Backbone as a printed PyTorch tensor [residue, N CA C, xyz], in Angstrom:
tensor([[[  0.5560, 161.2550, -94.8370],
         [ -0.8780, 161.1610, -94.6320],
         [ -1.3810, 162.4980, -94.0900]],

        [[ -2.5210, 162.9220, -94.5440],
         [ -3.1610, 164.1350, -94.0410],
         [ -4.1890, 163.7480, -92.9700]],

        [[ -4.6040, 164.7360, -92.1830],
         [ -5.5660, 164.4470, -91.1220],
         [ -6.8760, 163.8930, -91.6680]],

        [[ -7.3130, 164.3980, -92.8080],
         [ -8.5700, 163.9110, -93.3790],
         [ -8.4240, 162.4520, -93.8100]],

        [[ -7.2610, 162.0990, -94.3270],
         [ -7.0090, 160.6890, -94.6570],
         [ -7.0860, 159.8360, -93.3950]],

        [[ -6.5450, 160.3610, -92.3070],
         [ -6.5800, 159.6540, -91.0220],
         [ -8.0330, 159.4270, -90.6030]],

        [[ -8.8520, 160.4660, -90.7340],
         [-10.2710, 160.3250, -90.3980],
         [-10.9460, 159.2900, -91.2940]],

        [[-10.6060, 159.3230, -92.5770],
         [-11.1870, 158.3490, -93.5090],
         [-10.8470, 156.9200, -93.0960]],

        [[ -9.6070, 156.7040, -92.6940],
         [ -9.1880, 155.3650, -92.2530],
         [ -9.9580, 154.9500, -90.9990]],

        [[-10.0870, 155.8730, -90.0490],
         [-10.8410, 155.5690, -88.8290],
         [-12.2940, 155.2360, -89.1570]],

        [[-12.8600, 155.9610, -90.1060],
         [-14.2500, 155.7400, -90.5090],
         [-14.3950, 154.4080, -91.2530]],

        [[-13.5030, 154.1770, -92.2130],
         [-13.5720, 152.9450, -93.0120],
         [-13.3580, 151.6930, -92.1670]],

        [[-12.5480, 151.8190, -91.1300],
         [-12.3040, 150.6730, -90.2460],
         [-13.3360, 150.5900, -89.1200]],

        [[-14.3250, 151.4490, -89.1890],
         [-15.4470, 151.4880, -88.2430],
         [-15.0180, 151.7420, -86.8030]],

        [[-13.9180, 152.4650, -86.6570],
         [-13.4920, 152.8580, -85.3150],
         [-14.2420, 154.0950, -84.8510]],

        [[-14.7890, 154.8660, -85.8180],
         [-15.6030, 156.0310, -85.4910],
         [-16.8650, 156.0020, -86.3520]],

        [[-17.8780, 156.7040, -85.8780],
         [-19.1270, 156.8080, -86.6280],
         [-19.0600, 158.0050, -87.5670]],

        [[-20.0440, 158.0960, -88.4290],
         [-20.1200, 159.2360, -89.3420],
         [-20.3040, 160.5410, -88.5690]],

        [[-21.0520, 160.4830, -87.4870],
         [-21.2640, 161.6750, -86.6540],
         [-19.9360, 162.1550, -86.0700]],

        [[-19.1420, 161.2440, -85.5460],
         [-17.8330, 161.5980, -84.9820],
         [-16.9190, 162.1100, -86.0860]],

        [[-16.9460, 161.4650, -87.2330],
         [-16.1640, 161.9170, -88.3950],
         [-16.4990, 163.3720, -88.7160]],

        [[-17.7920, 163.6780, -88.8080],
         [-18.2250, 165.0400, -89.1450],
         [-17.7880, 166.0500, -88.0910]],

        [[-17.8800, 165.6690, -86.8230],
         [-17.4510, 166.5660, -85.7430],
         [-15.9550, 166.8770, -85.8520]],

        [[-15.1620, 165.8460, -86.0960],
         [-13.7110, 166.0370, -86.1790],
         [-13.3190, 166.8200, -87.4260]],

        [[-14.0060, 166.5890, -88.5170],
         [-13.7440, 167.3420, -89.7380],
         [-14.0280, 168.8270, -89.5050]],

        [[-15.1310, 169.1150, -88.8400],
         [-15.4710, 170.4980, -88.4880],
         [-14.3860, 171.0950, -87.5920]],

        [[-13.9430, 170.3230, -86.6010],
         [-12.9030, 170.8010, -85.6940],
         [-11.6340, 171.1620, -86.4570]],

        [[-11.2140, 170.2880, -87.3590],
         [ -9.9910, 170.5290, -88.1310],
         [-10.1070, 171.8200, -88.9350]],

        [[-11.2640, 172.0470, -89.5180],
         [-11.4590, 173.2300, -90.3600],
         [-11.5620, 174.5200, -89.5500]],

        [[-12.1750, 174.4490, -88.3740],
         [-12.4470, 175.6540, -87.5830],
         [-11.3240, 175.9970, -86.6020]],

        [[-10.4900, 175.0440, -86.2600],
         [ -9.4510, 175.2420, -85.2400],
         [ -8.5810, 176.4800, -85.4590]],

        [[ -8.1090, 176.7400, -86.6850],
         [ -7.2470, 177.9210, -86.8520],
         [ -7.9350, 179.2140, -86.4100]],

        [[ -9.1990, 179.3570, -86.7330],
         [ -9.9320, 180.5720, -86.3610],
         [-10.2680, 180.5900, -84.8720]],

        [[-10.7500, 179.4740, -84.3600],
         [-11.2110, 179.4120, -82.9750],
         [-10.0820, 179.3210, -81.9490]],

        [[ -9.0160, 178.6150, -82.3070],
         [ -7.9490, 178.3500, -81.3370],
         [ -6.6000, 178.9360, -81.7380]],

        [[ -6.5160, 179.4700, -82.9540],
         [ -5.2780, 180.0970, -83.3980],
         [ -4.1840, 179.1300, -83.8080]],

        [[ -4.5370, 177.8720, -84.0120],
         [ -3.5480, 176.8610, -84.4020],
         [ -4.1420, 176.0090, -85.5220]],

        [[ -3.4310, 175.9400, -86.6350],
         [ -3.8560, 175.0570, -87.7190],
         [ -3.4650, 173.6280, -87.3730]],

        [[ -4.4010, 172.7180, -87.5150],
         [ -4.1260, 171.3150, -87.2220],
         [ -3.5760, 170.6350, -88.4640]],

        [[ -2.4520, 169.9500, -88.2820],
         [ -1.8150, 169.2260, -89.3800],
         [ -1.5030, 167.8100, -88.9210]],

        [[ -1.1310, 166.9900, -89.8660],
         [ -0.7160, 165.6260, -89.5260],
         [  0.4800, 165.6740, -88.5750]],

        [[  1.3570, 166.6290, -88.8130],
         [  2.5770, 166.7290, -88.0140],
         [  2.3060, 167.1180, -86.5640]],

        [[  1.4000, 168.0770, -86.3550],
         [  1.2080, 168.5700, -84.9930],
         [ -0.0040, 167.9810, -84.2710]],

        [[ -0.8920, 167.3010, -85.0110],
         [ -2.1430, 166.8990, -84.3690],
         [ -2.6130, 165.4760, -84.6700]],

        [[ -1.7940, 164.6740, -85.3150],
         [ -2.2290, 163.3170, -85.6730],
         [ -2.6500, 162.5150, -84.4450]],

        [[ -1.8050, 162.5060, -83.4370],
         [ -2.1200, 161.7350, -82.2290],
         [ -3.3340, 162.3180, -81.5140]],

        [[ -3.4230, 163.6500, -81.4790],
         [ -4.5380, 164.3070, -80.8100],
         [ -5.8630, 163.9430, -81.4760]],

        [[ -5.9200, 164.0580, -82.7940],
         [ -7.1570, 163.7690, -83.5180],
         [ -7.5630, 162.3090, -83.3210]],

        [[ -6.5990, 161.4120, -83.4090],
         [ -6.8930, 159.9900, -83.2170],
         [ -7.3940, 159.7270, -81.7980]],

        [[ -6.7280, 160.3090, -80.8110],
         [ -7.1450, 160.0930, -79.4200],
         [ -8.5320, 160.6760, -79.1740]],

        [[ -8.7710, 161.8910, -79.6450],
         [-10.0790, 162.5150, -79.4320],
         [-11.1730, 161.6890, -80.1040]],

        [[-10.9030, 161.1860, -81.3060],
         [-11.8830, 160.3420, -81.9970],
         [-12.2460, 159.1360, -81.1360]],

        [[-11.2320, 158.4750, -80.6120],
         [-11.4690, 157.2950, -79.7880],
         [-12.1210, 157.6630, -78.4590]],

        [[-11.7510, 158.8150, -77.9140],
         [-12.3400, 159.2630, -76.6500],
         [-13.8280, 159.5580, -76.8180]],

        [[-14.1900, 160.2000, -77.9150],
         [-15.6110, 160.4680, -78.1690],
         [-16.3780, 159.1530, -78.2780]],

        [[-15.8070, 158.1940, -78.9710],
         [-16.4710, 156.8940, -79.1060],
         [-16.6420, 156.2330, -77.7390]],

        [[-15.6260, 156.3260, -76.8830],
         [-15.7510, 155.7500, -75.5330],
         [-16.8690, 156.4420, -74.7600]],

        [[-16.9340, 157.7770, -74.8610],
         [-17.9820, 158.5260, -74.1660],
         [-19.3510, 158.0720, -74.6650]],

        [[-19.4990, 157.9680, -75.9820],
         [-20.7890, 157.5650, -76.5510],
         [-21.1900, 156.1540, -76.1360]],

        [[-20.2050, 155.2770, -75.9520],
         [-20.4840, 153.8900, -75.5610],
         [-20.5440, 153.7140, -74.0420]],

        [[-20.2210, 154.7730, -73.3000],
         [-20.2110, 154.6790, -71.8480],
         [-19.0260, 153.9060, -71.3020]],

        [[-17.9730, 153.7750, -72.0960],
         [-16.7760, 153.0570, -71.6590],
         [-15.9000, 153.9640, -70.8030]],

        [[-15.2900, 153.3920, -69.8120],
         [-14.4250, 154.1400, -68.8950],
         [-12.9640, 153.7740, -69.1270]],

        [[-12.0870, 154.7270, -68.8190],
         [-10.6520, 154.4610, -68.8080],
         [-10.1230, 154.8710, -67.4480]],

        [[ -8.9300, 154.4400, -67.1290],
         [ -8.3020, 154.8310, -65.8720],
         [ -7.7120, 156.2270, -66.0070]],

        [[ -7.8060, 156.9780, -64.9240],
         [ -7.2020, 158.3050, -64.8850],
         [ -5.6870, 158.1560, -64.9520]],

        [[ -5.0080, 159.1250, -65.5670],
         [ -3.5430, 159.0320, -65.5920],
         [ -2.9650, 159.1180, -64.1830]],

        [[ -1.7380, 158.7090, -64.0570],
         [ -1.0190, 158.7670, -62.7930],
         [ -1.0440, 160.1900, -62.2380]],

        [[ -1.0910, 160.3150, -60.9320],
         [ -1.1630, 161.6350, -60.2920],
         [  0.0350, 162.5170, -60.6450]],

        [[  1.1920, 161.9160, -60.9090],
         [  2.3650, 162.7040, -61.3100],
         [  2.1470, 163.3690, -62.6630]],

        [[  1.4810, 162.6650, -63.5640],
         [  1.1810, 163.2410, -64.8790],
         [  0.2020, 164.3940, -64.7240]],

        [[ -0.8020, 164.2100, -63.8870],
         [ -1.7760, 165.2800, -63.6520],
         [ -1.0820, 166.5040, -63.0710]],

        [[ -0.1810, 166.2990, -62.1270],
         [  0.5570, 167.4240, -61.5420],
         [  1.4200, 168.1280, -62.5880]],

        [[  2.0570, 167.3610, -63.4640],
         [  2.8570, 167.9720, -64.5340],
         [  1.9850, 168.8340, -65.4360]],

        [[  0.8060, 168.3510, -65.7570],
         [ -0.1120, 169.1240, -66.5980],
         [ -0.4950, 170.4180, -65.8910]],

        [[ -0.8850, 170.3140, -64.6250],
         [ -1.3030, 171.4960, -63.8590],
         [ -0.1720, 172.5060, -63.6940]],

        [[  1.0680, 172.0320, -63.6300],
         [  2.2130, 172.9180, -63.4300],
         [  2.8130, 173.4410, -64.7310]],

        [[  2.3050, 172.9900, -65.8590],
         [  2.8080, 173.4470, -67.1510],
         [  2.5530, 174.9500, -67.2870]],

        [[  3.5370, 175.6720, -67.7850],
         [  3.3970, 177.1190, -67.9610],
         [  2.2440, 177.4850, -68.8900]],

        [[  1.8530, 176.5570, -69.7370],
         [  0.7670, 176.7970, -70.6890],
         [ -0.5700, 176.2100, -70.2170]],

        [[ -0.6710, 175.8670, -68.9400],
         [ -1.8800, 175.1930, -68.4580],
         [ -3.1470, 176.0000, -68.7140]],

        [[ -3.1010, 177.2970, -68.4980],
         [ -4.2970, 178.1180, -68.7220],
         [ -4.6990, 178.0720, -70.1930]],

        [[ -3.7310, 178.2310, -71.0810],
         [ -4.0420, 178.1760, -72.5140],
         [ -4.5110, 176.7710, -72.9080]],

        [[ -3.8860, 175.7530, -72.3490],
         [ -4.3140, 174.3760, -72.6180],
         [ -5.7810, 174.2040, -72.2320]],

        [[ -6.1450, 174.7210, -71.0790],
         [ -7.5240, 174.6050, -70.5950],
         [ -8.4880, 175.3760, -71.4830]],

        [[ -8.0690, 176.5530, -71.9390],
         [ -8.9230, 177.3410, -72.8320],
         [ -9.1570, 176.6070, -74.1530]],

        [[ -8.0970, 176.0500, -74.7120],
         [ -8.2250, 175.3130, -75.9700],
         [ -9.0530, 174.0470, -75.7550]],

        [[ -8.8580, 173.3990, -74.6300],
         [ -9.6630, 172.2160, -74.3000],
         [-11.1460, 172.5840, -74.2740]],

        [[-11.4850, 173.6850, -73.5860],
         [-12.8860, 174.1070, -73.4950],
         [-13.4630, 174.4220, -74.8730]],

        [[-12.6930, 175.1220, -75.7040],
         [-13.1590, 175.4380, -77.0610],
         [-13.3390, 174.1680, -77.8820]],

        [[-12.4260, 173.2290, -77.6980],
         [-12.5080, 171.9610, -78.4260],
         [-13.7800, 171.2120, -78.0450]],

        [[-14.0770, 171.1590, -76.7670],
         [-15.2940, 170.4790, -76.3170],
         [-16.5410, 171.1510, -76.8830]],

        [[-16.5320, 172.4850, -76.9450],
         [-17.6660, 173.1980, -77.5420],
         [-17.7940, 172.8840, -79.0270]],

        [[-16.6640, 172.9110, -79.7400],
         [-16.6860, 172.6060, -81.1720],
         [-17.2130, 171.2040, -81.4400]],

        [[-16.8270, 170.2790, -80.5940],
         [-17.2040, 168.8780, -80.7800],
         [-18.5440, 168.5320, -80.1350]],

        [[-19.0660, 169.4500, -79.3340],
         [-20.2970, 169.2090, -78.5910],
         [-20.1730, 167.9180, -77.7800]],

        [[-19.1100, 167.8720, -76.9820],
         [-18.8540, 166.6850, -76.1650],
         [-18.3780, 167.1180, -74.7800]],

        [[-18.7240, 166.3190, -73.7940],
         [-18.2290, 166.5250, -72.4310],
         [-17.4500, 165.2720, -72.0500]],

        [[-16.1530, 165.4480, -71.8660],
         [-15.3150, 164.3130, -71.4890],
         [-15.3120, 164.1560, -69.9740]],

        [[-15.3680, 162.9220, -69.4720],
         [-15.1910, 162.7150, -68.0370],
         [-13.7570, 163.0810, -67.6470]],

        [[-13.5310, 163.2930, -66.3740],
         [-12.2170, 163.7430, -65.8910],
         [-11.0820, 162.8530, -66.3740]],

        [[-11.3140, 161.5440, -66.4040],
         [-10.2490, 160.6240, -66.8210],
         [ -9.7900, 160.9310, -68.2470]],

        [[-10.7510, 161.1850, -69.1310],
         [-10.4270, 161.5050, -70.5290],
         [ -9.8400, 162.9060, -70.6400]],

        [[-10.3710, 163.8190, -69.8340],
         [ -9.9410, 165.2170, -69.9220],
         [ -8.4290, 165.3500, -69.7740]],

        [[ -7.8530, 164.6610, -68.8080],
         [ -6.4130, 164.7950, -68.5730],
         [ -5.6070, 164.3310, -69.7710]],

        [[ -6.0430, 163.2500, -70.4000],
         [ -5.3320, 162.7630, -71.5840],
         [ -5.4720, 163.7400, -72.7480]],

        [[ -6.6630, 164.3070, -72.9080],
         [ -6.8690, 165.2880, -73.9820],
         [ -6.0340, 166.5370, -73.7000]],

        [[ -5.9440, 166.9380, -72.4390],
         [ -5.1170, 168.0980, -72.0840],
         [ -3.6470, 167.8760, -72.4330]],

        [[ -3.1680, 166.6540, -72.3000],
         [ -1.7900, 166.3540, -72.7150],
         [ -1.6200, 166.7040, -74.1910]],

        [[ -2.5950, 166.3310, -75.0010],
         [ -2.5190, 166.6360, -76.4350],
         [ -2.5900, 168.1390, -76.6930]],

        [[ -3.4010, 168.8490, -75.9150],
         [ -3.4680, 170.3090, -76.0620],
         [ -2.1010, 170.9200, -75.7600]],

        [[ -1.4650, 170.4250, -74.7120],
         [ -0.1290, 170.9090, -74.3670],
         [  0.8770, 170.6260, -75.4610]],

        [[  0.8450, 169.4180, -75.9990],
         [  1.7530, 169.0790, -77.0990],
         [  1.5200, 169.9840, -78.2980]],

        [[  0.2670, 170.2590, -78.5870],
         [ -0.0840, 171.1250, -79.7140],
         [  0.4720, 172.5340, -79.5040]],

        [[  0.2910, 173.0760, -78.3200],
         [  0.7910, 174.4230, -78.0070],
         [  2.3120, 174.4550, -78.0640]],

        [[  2.9540, 173.4780, -77.4510],
         [  4.4190, 173.4590, -77.4390],
         [  4.9760, 173.2780, -78.8500]],

        [[  4.3240, 172.4660, -79.6700],
         [  4.7430, 172.3000, -81.0640],
         [  4.5900, 173.6250, -81.8060]],

        [[  3.4580, 174.2930, -81.5990],
         [  3.1870, 175.5720, -82.2640],
         [  4.2120, 176.6260, -81.8610]],

        [[  4.6460, 176.6000, -80.6100],
         [  5.6330, 177.5760, -80.1320],
         [  7.0240, 177.3220, -80.6950]],

        [[  7.3010, 176.0800, -81.1220],
         [  8.6070, 175.7520, -81.7050],
         [  8.7110, 176.2160, -83.1450]],

        [[  7.5710, 176.2850, -83.8210],
         [  7.5720, 176.6160, -85.2530],
         [  7.8320, 178.0860, -85.4570]]])
């Protein structure tokens, strides 16, 4: 499955709106230039799905619980934390979304996974 197919499934199952679909499609296309990482099914499937659902929660005003403090500390202590934060900020700009702190930490986990995957290739 490709990322666009994933978006189509999310859209067809009404888990995301057309606006969210368009934002994510733009993100997928622009990411290589803006963030230096091409998004693929292999490296970004979970990230794209989570971000799609996170945007929908933000739009609906739904809250989630913040991750455990140990997870937050692991994120902050990651050697790539600065780059993760930079990519997170660019992602929010691309998507025109502001995630609450609870969502931010989960999205940062995906940024870290993306960077670590990219460094392995």
